[in-house]
């Protein structure tokens, strides 16, 4: 577990307006970082969370995705995939740096700096679980099961 990461008390642009992660109406937050809108893995992950959104809602949980894409790109992605989750545009990498998810990656033999797929579960602003180097397929289901287990304790 990384040192206890706090949610930044800051406003970020999203597909549905502005959001401050410290002022959410729910007790639980799933904050997930992904490399790029409309790519196969990121689509799998976003659709996975969207399909399970009703179940997360019953667990008093907000799901928010984060990438460096623009709000416009997020809106196109949301429309094209019928996403039901909110996406933060982190073009300045404020959240990415805060959560230390920018890593050196190997893309087609070239070293590039990009977002390492990562997910964080918060309860009342406290980090309770994190996932690094996430595989997109089945991840939303895994997070839902872990969340249920955390809430049962």
mmCIF file with all atom_site columns, C-alpha atoms in Angstrom:
data_model
loop_
_atom_site.group_PDB
_atom_site.id
_atom_site.type_symbol
_atom_site.label_atom_id
_atom_site.label_alt_id
_atom_site.label_comp_id
_atom_site.label_asym_id
_atom_site.label_entity_id
_atom_site.label_seq_id
_atom_site.pdbx_PDB_ins_code
_atom_site.Cartn_x
_atom_site.Cartn_y
_atom_site.Cartn_z
_atom_site.occupancy
_atom_site.B_iso_or_equiv
_atom_site.pdbx_formal_charge
_atom_site.auth_seq_id
_atom_site.auth_comp_id
_atom_site.auth_asym_id
_atom_site.auth_atom_id
_atom_site.pdbx_PDB_model_num
ATOM 1   C CA . UNK A 1 1   ? 0.000   0.000  0.000   1.00 0.00 ? 1   UNK A CA 1
ATOM 2   C CA . UNK A 1 2   ? 1.348   3.377  -0.997  1.00 0.00 ? 2   UNK A CA 1
ATOM 3   C CA . UNK A 1 3   ? 1.645   5.954  1.783   1.00 0.00 ? 3   UNK A CA 1
ATOM 4   C CA . UNK A 1 4   ? -1.870  7.009  2.668   1.00 0.00 ? 4   UNK A CA 1
ATOM 5   C CA . UNK A 1 5   ? -2.856  9.009  -0.406  1.00 0.00 ? 5   UNK A CA 1
ATOM 6   C CA . UNK A 1 6   ? -5.461  11.654 0.326   1.00 0.00 ? 6   UNK A CA 1
ATOM 7   C CA . UNK A 1 7   ? -7.968  12.927 -2.202  1.00 0.00 ? 7   UNK A CA 1
ATOM 8   C CA . UNK A 1 8   ? -6.948  16.386 -3.391  1.00 0.00 ? 8   UNK A CA 1
ATOM 9   C CA . UNK A 1 9   ? -9.406  19.128 -2.434  1.00 0.00 ? 9   UNK A CA 1
ATOM 10  C CA . UNK A 1 10  ? -9.530  20.483 -5.959  1.00 0.00 ? 10  UNK A CA 1
ATOM 11  C CA . UNK A 1 11  ? -12.000 20.881 -8.821  1.00 0.00 ? 11  UNK A CA 1
ATOM 12  C CA . UNK A 1 12  ? -11.553 18.852 -12.016 1.00 0.00 ? 12  UNK A CA 1
ATOM 13  C CA . UNK A 1 13  ? -13.442 18.986 -15.333 1.00 0.00 ? 13  UNK A CA 1
ATOM 14  C CA . UNK A 1 14  ? -15.532 15.920 -16.212 1.00 0.00 ? 14  UNK A CA 1
ATOM 15  C CA . UNK A 1 15  ? -18.002 14.687 -18.798 1.00 0.00 ? 15  UNK A CA 1
ATOM 16  C CA . UNK A 1 16  ? -20.836 15.989 -16.591 1.00 0.00 ? 16  UNK A CA 1
ATOM 17  C CA . UNK A 1 17  ? -19.372 19.263 -15.343 1.00 0.00 ? 17  UNK A CA 1
ATOM 18  C CA . UNK A 1 18  ? -16.935 19.903 -12.519 1.00 0.00 ? 18  UNK A CA 1
ATOM 19  C CA . UNK A 1 19  ? -16.164 17.599 -9.605  1.00 0.00 ? 19  UNK A CA 1
ATOM 20  C CA . UNK A 1 20  ? -14.315 17.829 -6.316  1.00 0.00 ? 20  UNK A CA 1
ATOM 21  C CA . UNK A 1 21  ? -13.548 14.283 -5.157  1.00 0.00 ? 21  UNK A CA 1
ATOM 22  C CA . UNK A 1 22  ? -13.571 15.373 -1.495  1.00 0.00 ? 22  UNK A CA 1
ATOM 23  C CA . UNK A 1 23  ? -17.210 16.480 -1.763  1.00 0.00 ? 23  UNK A CA 1
ATOM 24  C CA . UNK A 1 24  ? -18.953 13.390 -3.125  1.00 0.00 ? 24  UNK A CA 1
ATOM 25  C CA . UNK A 1 25  ? -22.380 12.413 -1.827  1.00 0.00 ? 25  UNK A CA 1
ATOM 26  C CA . UNK A 1 26  ? -21.424 8.739  -1.427  1.00 0.00 ? 26  UNK A CA 1
ATOM 27  C CA . UNK A 1 27  ? -19.298 7.125  1.300   1.00 0.00 ? 27  UNK A CA 1
ATOM 28  C CA . UNK A 1 28  ? -17.301 5.051  -1.201  1.00 0.00 ? 28  UNK A CA 1
ATOM 29  C CA . UNK A 1 29  ? -15.301 6.071  -4.270  1.00 0.00 ? 29  UNK A CA 1
ATOM 30  C CA . UNK A 1 30  ? -13.736 3.954  -6.997  1.00 0.00 ? 30  UNK A CA 1
ATOM 31  C CA . UNK A 1 31  ? -11.155 6.124  -8.762  1.00 0.00 ? 31  UNK A CA 1
ATOM 32  C CA . UNK A 1 32  ? -9.577  4.424  -11.737 1.00 0.00 ? 32  UNK A CA 1
ATOM 33  C CA . UNK A 1 33  ? -6.855  5.639  -14.081 1.00 0.00 ? 33  UNK A CA 1
ATOM 34  C CA . UNK A 1 34  ? -6.602  4.454  -17.660 1.00 0.00 ? 34  UNK A CA 1
ATOM 35  C CA . UNK A 1 35  ? -4.299  5.348  -20.572 1.00 0.00 ? 35  UNK A CA 1
ATOM 36  C CA . UNK A 1 36  ? -6.571  6.533  -23.395 1.00 0.00 ? 36  UNK A CA 1
ATOM 37  C CA . UNK A 1 37  ? -10.207 6.866  -24.474 1.00 0.00 ? 37  UNK A CA 1
ATOM 38  C CA . UNK A 1 38  ? -11.521 4.571  -27.218 1.00 0.00 ? 38  UNK A CA 1
ATOM 39  C CA . UNK A 1 39  ? -8.681  2.037  -27.067 1.00 0.00 ? 39  UNK A CA 1
ATOM 40  C CA . UNK A 1 40  ? -9.538  -1.661 -26.642 1.00 0.00 ? 40  UNK A CA 1
ATOM 41  C CA . UNK A 1 41  ? -8.458  -2.180 -23.002 1.00 0.00 ? 41  UNK A CA 1
ATOM 42  C CA . UNK A 1 42  ? -9.793  1.161  -21.828 1.00 0.00 ? 42  UNK A CA 1
ATOM 43  C CA . UNK A 1 43  ? -13.112 0.514  -23.549 1.00 0.00 ? 43  UNK A CA 1
ATOM 44  C CA . UNK A 1 44  ? -13.341 -2.921 -21.904 1.00 0.00 ? 44  UNK A CA 1
ATOM 45  C CA . UNK A 1 45  ? -12.700 -1.368 -18.501 1.00 0.00 ? 45  UNK A CA 1
ATOM 46  C CA . UNK A 1 46  ? -15.083 1.603  -18.901 1.00 0.00 ? 46  UNK A CA 1
ATOM 47  C CA . UNK A 1 47  ? -17.873 -0.596 -20.253 1.00 0.00 ? 47  UNK A CA 1
ATOM 48  C CA . UNK A 1 48  ? -17.256 -3.059 -17.401 1.00 0.00 ? 48  UNK A CA 1
ATOM 49  C CA . UNK A 1 49  ? -17.714 -0.374 -14.763 1.00 0.00 ? 49  UNK A CA 1
ATOM 50  C CA . UNK A 1 50  ? -20.726 1.073  -16.623 1.00 0.00 ? 50  UNK A CA 1
ATOM 51  C CA . UNK A 1 51  ? -22.442 -2.321 -16.803 1.00 0.00 ? 51  UNK A CA 1
ATOM 52  C CA . UNK A 1 52  ? -22.023 -2.768 -13.043 1.00 0.00 ? 52  UNK A CA 1
ATOM 53  C CA . UNK A 1 53  ? -22.867 0.832  -12.102 1.00 0.00 ? 53  UNK A CA 1
ATOM 54  C CA . UNK A 1 54  ? -26.289 -0.101 -10.677 1.00 0.00 ? 54  UNK A CA 1
ATOM 55  C CA . UNK A 1 55  ? -24.639 -2.608 -8.325  1.00 0.00 ? 55  UNK A CA 1
ATOM 56  C CA . UNK A 1 56  ? -22.040 -0.028 -7.248  1.00 0.00 ? 56  UNK A CA 1
ATOM 57  C CA . UNK A 1 57  ? -24.872 2.484  -6.713  1.00 0.00 ? 57  UNK A CA 1
ATOM 58  C CA . UNK A 1 58  ? -26.621 0.093  -4.294  1.00 0.00 ? 58  UNK A CA 1
ATOM 59  C CA . UNK A 1 59  ? -23.315 -0.039 -2.358  1.00 0.00 ? 59  UNK A CA 1
ATOM 60  C CA . UNK A 1 60  ? -23.293 3.788  -2.010  1.00 0.00 ? 60  UNK A CA 1
ATOM 61  C CA . UNK A 1 61  ? -20.280 4.018  -4.341  1.00 0.00 ? 61  UNK A CA 1
ATOM 62  C CA . UNK A 1 62  ? -19.272 6.569  -6.976  1.00 0.00 ? 62  UNK A CA 1
ATOM 63  C CA . UNK A 1 63  ? -17.102 5.424  -9.895  1.00 0.00 ? 63  UNK A CA 1
ATOM 64  C CA . UNK A 1 64  ? -14.876 7.958  -11.632 1.00 0.00 ? 64  UNK A CA 1
ATOM 65  C CA . UNK A 1 65  ? -12.429 7.275  -14.465 1.00 0.00 ? 65  UNK A CA 1
ATOM 66  C CA . UNK A 1 66  ? -9.370  9.464  -15.078 1.00 0.00 ? 66  UNK A CA 1
ATOM 67  C CA . UNK A 1 67  ? -7.177  9.929  -18.137 1.00 0.00 ? 67  UNK A CA 1
ATOM 68  C CA . UNK A 1 68  ? -5.262  12.732 -19.830 1.00 0.00 ? 68  UNK A CA 1
ATOM 69  C CA . UNK A 1 69  ? -7.837  12.962 -22.632 1.00 0.00 ? 69  UNK A CA 1
ATOM 70  C CA . UNK A 1 70  ? -9.845  16.164 -23.103 1.00 0.00 ? 70  UNK A CA 1
ATOM 71  C CA . UNK A 1 71  ? -13.425 16.532 -21.854 1.00 0.00 ? 71  UNK A CA 1
ATOM 72  C CA . UNK A 1 72  ? -14.515 16.506 -25.528 1.00 0.00 ? 72  UNK A CA 1
ATOM 73  C CA . UNK A 1 73  ? -12.725 13.186 -26.122 1.00 0.00 ? 73  UNK A CA 1
ATOM 74  C CA . UNK A 1 74  ? -14.347 11.828 -22.928 1.00 0.00 ? 74  UNK A CA 1
ATOM 75  C CA . UNK A 1 75  ? -17.789 12.945 -24.127 1.00 0.00 ? 75  UNK A CA 1
ATOM 76  C CA . UNK A 1 76  ? -17.275 11.256 -27.513 1.00 0.00 ? 76  UNK A CA 1
ATOM 77  C CA . UNK A 1 77  ? -16.067 8.084  -25.756 1.00 0.00 ? 77  UNK A CA 1
ATOM 78  C CA . UNK A 1 78  ? -19.065 8.200  -23.375 1.00 0.00 ? 78  UNK A CA 1
ATOM 79  C CA . UNK A 1 79  ? -21.558 8.631  -26.231 1.00 0.00 ? 79  UNK A CA 1
ATOM 80  C CA . UNK A 1 80  ? -19.993 5.991  -28.471 1.00 0.00 ? 80  UNK A CA 1
ATOM 81  C CA . UNK A 1 81  ? -19.851 3.373  -25.686 1.00 0.00 ? 81  UNK A CA 1
ATOM 82  C CA . UNK A 1 82  ? -23.022 4.472  -23.798 1.00 0.00 ? 82  UNK A CA 1
ATOM 83  C CA . UNK A 1 83  ? -20.962 4.874  -20.619 1.00 0.00 ? 83  UNK A CA 1
ATOM 84  C CA . UNK A 1 84  ? -22.814 5.612  -17.375 1.00 0.00 ? 84  UNK A CA 1
ATOM 85  C CA . UNK A 1 85  ? -19.771 6.645  -15.335 1.00 0.00 ? 85  UNK A CA 1
ATOM 86  C CA . UNK A 1 86  ? -18.154 10.051 -15.002 1.00 0.00 ? 86  UNK A CA 1
ATOM 87  C CA . UNK A 1 87  ? -14.721 10.687 -16.549 1.00 0.00 ? 87  UNK A CA 1
ATOM 88  C CA . UNK A 1 88  ? -12.225 13.314 -15.359 1.00 0.00 ? 88  UNK A CA 1
ATOM 89  C CA . UNK A 1 89  ? -10.018 15.103 -17.870 1.00 0.00 ? 89  UNK A CA 1
ATOM 90  C CA . UNK A 1 90  ? -6.576  15.355 -16.244 1.00 0.00 ? 90  UNK A CA 1
ATOM 91  C CA . UNK A 1 91  ? -4.679  17.054 -19.064 1.00 0.00 ? 91  UNK A CA 1
ATOM 92  C CA . UNK A 1 92  ? -2.279  18.746 -16.624 1.00 0.00 ? 92  UNK A CA 1
ATOM 93  C CA . UNK A 1 93  ? -1.661  15.357 -14.918 1.00 0.00 ? 93  UNK A CA 1
ATOM 94  C CA . UNK A 1 94  ? -2.516  16.765 -11.481 1.00 0.00 ? 94  UNK A CA 1
ATOM 95  C CA . UNK A 1 95  ? -4.296  13.577 -10.352 1.00 0.00 ? 95  UNK A CA 1
ATOM 96  C CA . UNK A 1 96  ? -1.912  11.349 -12.309 1.00 0.00 ? 96  UNK A CA 1
ATOM 97  C CA . UNK A 1 97  ? 1.076   12.821 -10.450 1.00 0.00 ? 97  UNK A CA 1
ATOM 98  C CA . UNK A 1 98  ? -0.778  12.824 -7.108  1.00 0.00 ? 98  UNK A CA 1
ATOM 99  C CA . UNK A 1 99  ? -1.469  9.088  -7.442  1.00 0.00 ? 99  UNK A CA 1
ATOM 100 C CA . UNK A 1 100 ? 1.896   8.316  -9.077  1.00 0.00 ? 100 UNK A CA 1
ATOM 101 C CA . UNK A 1 101 ? 0.395   6.537  -12.095 1.00 0.00 ? 101 UNK A CA 1
ATOM 102 C CA . UNK A 1 102 ? 2.618   8.023  -14.824 1.00 0.00 ? 102 UNK A CA 1
ATOM 103 C CA . UNK A 1 103 ? 5.153   5.308  -15.617 1.00 0.00 ? 103 UNK A CA 1
ATOM 104 C CA . UNK A 1 104 ? 7.630   4.547  -18.353 1.00 0.00 ? 104 UNK A CA 1
ATOM 105 C CA . UNK A 1 105 ? 6.015   2.163  -20.817 1.00 0.00 ? 105 UNK A CA 1
ATOM 106 C CA . UNK A 1 106 ? 7.238   0.382  -23.879 1.00 0.00 ? 106 UNK A CA 1
ATOM 107 C CA . UNK A 1 107 ? 5.059   1.195  -26.891 1.00 0.00 ? 107 UNK A CA 1
ATOM 108 C CA . UNK A 1 108 ? 6.085   -0.608 -30.061 1.00 0.00 ? 108 UNK A CA 1
ATOM 109 C CA . UNK A 1 109 ? 9.735   -0.591 -28.981 1.00 0.00 ? 109 UNK A CA 1
ATOM 110 C CA . UNK A 1 110 ? 9.741   3.067  -27.926 1.00 0.00 ? 110 UNK A CA 1
ATOM 111 C CA . UNK A 1 111 ? 9.926   4.194  -24.321 1.00 0.00 ? 111 UNK A CA 1
ATOM 112 C CA . UNK A 1 112 ? 7.088   6.606  -23.511 1.00 0.00 ? 112 UNK A CA 1
ATOM 113 C CA . UNK A 1 113 ? 5.610   8.045  -20.330 1.00 0.00 ? 113 UNK A CA 1
ATOM 114 C CA . UNK A 1 114 ? 2.007   7.005  -19.919 1.00 0.00 ? 114 UNK A CA 1
ATOM 115 C CA . UNK A 1 115 ? -0.684  6.154  -17.412 1.00 0.00 ? 115 UNK A CA 1
ATOM 116 C CA . UNK A 1 116 ? -0.310  2.766  -15.768 1.00 0.00 ? 116 UNK A CA 1
ATOM 117 C CA . UNK A 1 117 ? -3.804  1.327  -15.397 1.00 0.00 ? 117 UNK A CA 1
ATOM 118 C CA . UNK A 1 118 ? -4.523  1.690  -11.650 1.00 0.00 ? 118 UNK A CA 1
ATOM 119 C CA . UNK A 1 119 ? -7.573  1.709  -9.371  1.00 0.00 ? 119 UNK A CA 1
ATOM 120 C CA . UNK A 1 120 ? -8.108  3.089  -5.873  1.00 0.00 ? 120 UNK A CA 1
ATOM 121 C CA . UNK A 1 121 ? -10.955 2.441  -3.444  1.00 0.00 ? 121 UNK A CA 1
ATOM 122 C CA . UNK A 1 122 ? -11.703 5.167  -0.904  1.00 0.00 ? 122 UNK A CA 1
ATOM 123 C CA . UNK A 1 123 ? -14.058 5.024  2.068   1.00 0.00 ? 123 UNK A CA 1
ATOM 124 C CA . UNK A 1 124 ? -15.035 8.418  3.492   1.00 0.00 ? 124 UNK A CA 1
ATOM 125 C CA . UNK A 1 125 ? -11.903 9.932  1.955   1.00 0.00 ? 125 UNK A CA 1
ATOM 126 C CA . UNK A 1 126 ? -9.518  7.249  3.240   1.00 0.00 ? 126 UNK A CA 1
ATOM 127 C CA . UNK A 1 127 ? -7.657  4.979  0.838   1.00 0.00 ? 127 UNK A CA 1
ATOM 128 C CA . UNK A 1 128 ? -8.589  1.382  1.699   1.00 0.00 ? 128 UNK A CA 1
ATOM 129 C CA . UNK A 1 129 ? -7.384  -0.568 -1.343  1.00 0.00 ? 129 UNK A CA 1
ATOM 130 C CA . UNK A 1 130 ? -5.305  0.013  -4.447  1.00 0.00 ? 130 UNK A CA 1
ATOM 131 C CA . UNK A 1 131 ? -4.592  -1.925 -7.603  1.00 0.00 ? 131 UNK A CA 1
ATOM 132 C CA . UNK A 1 132 ? -1.548  -1.289 -9.802  1.00 0.00 ? 132 UNK A CA 1
ATOM 133 C CA . UNK A 1 133 ? -0.755  -2.706 -13.254 1.00 0.00 ? 133 UNK A CA 1
ATOM 134 C CA . UNK A 1 134 ? -4.399  -3.621 -13.711 1.00 0.00 ? 134 UNK A CA 1
ATOM 135 C CA . UNK A 1 135 ? -5.584  -5.892 -16.526 1.00 0.00 ? 135 UNK A CA 1
ATOM 136 C CA . UNK A 1 136 ? -8.784  -4.430 -17.978 1.00 0.00 ? 136 UNK A CA 1
ATOM 137 C CA . UNK A 1 137 ? -10.752 -7.638 -18.559 1.00 0.00 ? 137 UNK A CA 1
ATOM 138 C CA . UNK A 1 138 ? -12.696 -8.669 -15.447 1.00 0.00 ? 138 UNK A CA 1
ATOM 139 C CA . UNK A 1 139 ? -11.342 -5.785 -13.377 1.00 0.00 ? 139 UNK A CA 1
ATOM 140 C CA . UNK A 1 140 ? -14.704 -4.105 -12.677 1.00 0.00 ? 140 UNK A CA 1
ATOM 141 C CA . UNK A 1 141 ? -16.095 -7.423 -11.408 1.00 0.00 ? 141 UNK A CA 1
ATOM 142 C CA . UNK A 1 142 ? -13.041 -7.913 -9.161  1.00 0.00 ? 142 UNK A CA 1
ATOM 143 C CA . UNK A 1 143 ? -13.399 -4.399 -7.711  1.00 0.00 ? 143 UNK A CA 1
ATOM 144 C CA . UNK A 1 144 ? -17.111 -5.004 -7.054  1.00 0.00 ? 144 UNK A CA 1
ATOM 145 C CA . UNK A 1 145 ? -16.355 -8.257 -5.175  1.00 0.00 ? 145 UNK A CA 1
ATOM 146 C CA . UNK A 1 146 ? -13.568 -6.589 -3.157  1.00 0.00 ? 146 UNK A CA 1
ATOM 147 C CA . UNK A 1 147 ? -15.855 -3.663 -2.345  1.00 0.00 ? 147 UNK A CA 1
ATOM 148 C CA . UNK A 1 148 ? -18.538 -6.027 -1.050  1.00 0.00 ? 148 UNK A CA 1
ATOM 149 C CA . UNK A 1 149 ? -15.927 -7.742 1.131   1.00 0.00 ? 149 UNK A CA 1
ATOM 150 C CA . UNK A 1 150 ? -14.649 -4.393 2.463   1.00 0.00 ? 150 UNK A CA 1
ATOM 151 C CA . UNK A 1 151 ? -18.191 -3.294 3.298   1.00 0.00 ? 151 UNK A CA 1
ATOM 152 C CA . UNK A 1 152 ? -18.925 -6.593 5.051   1.00 0.00 ? 152 UNK A CA 1
ATOM 153 C CA . UNK A 1 153 ? -16.081 -6.000 7.545   1.00 0.00 ? 153 UNK A CA 1
#
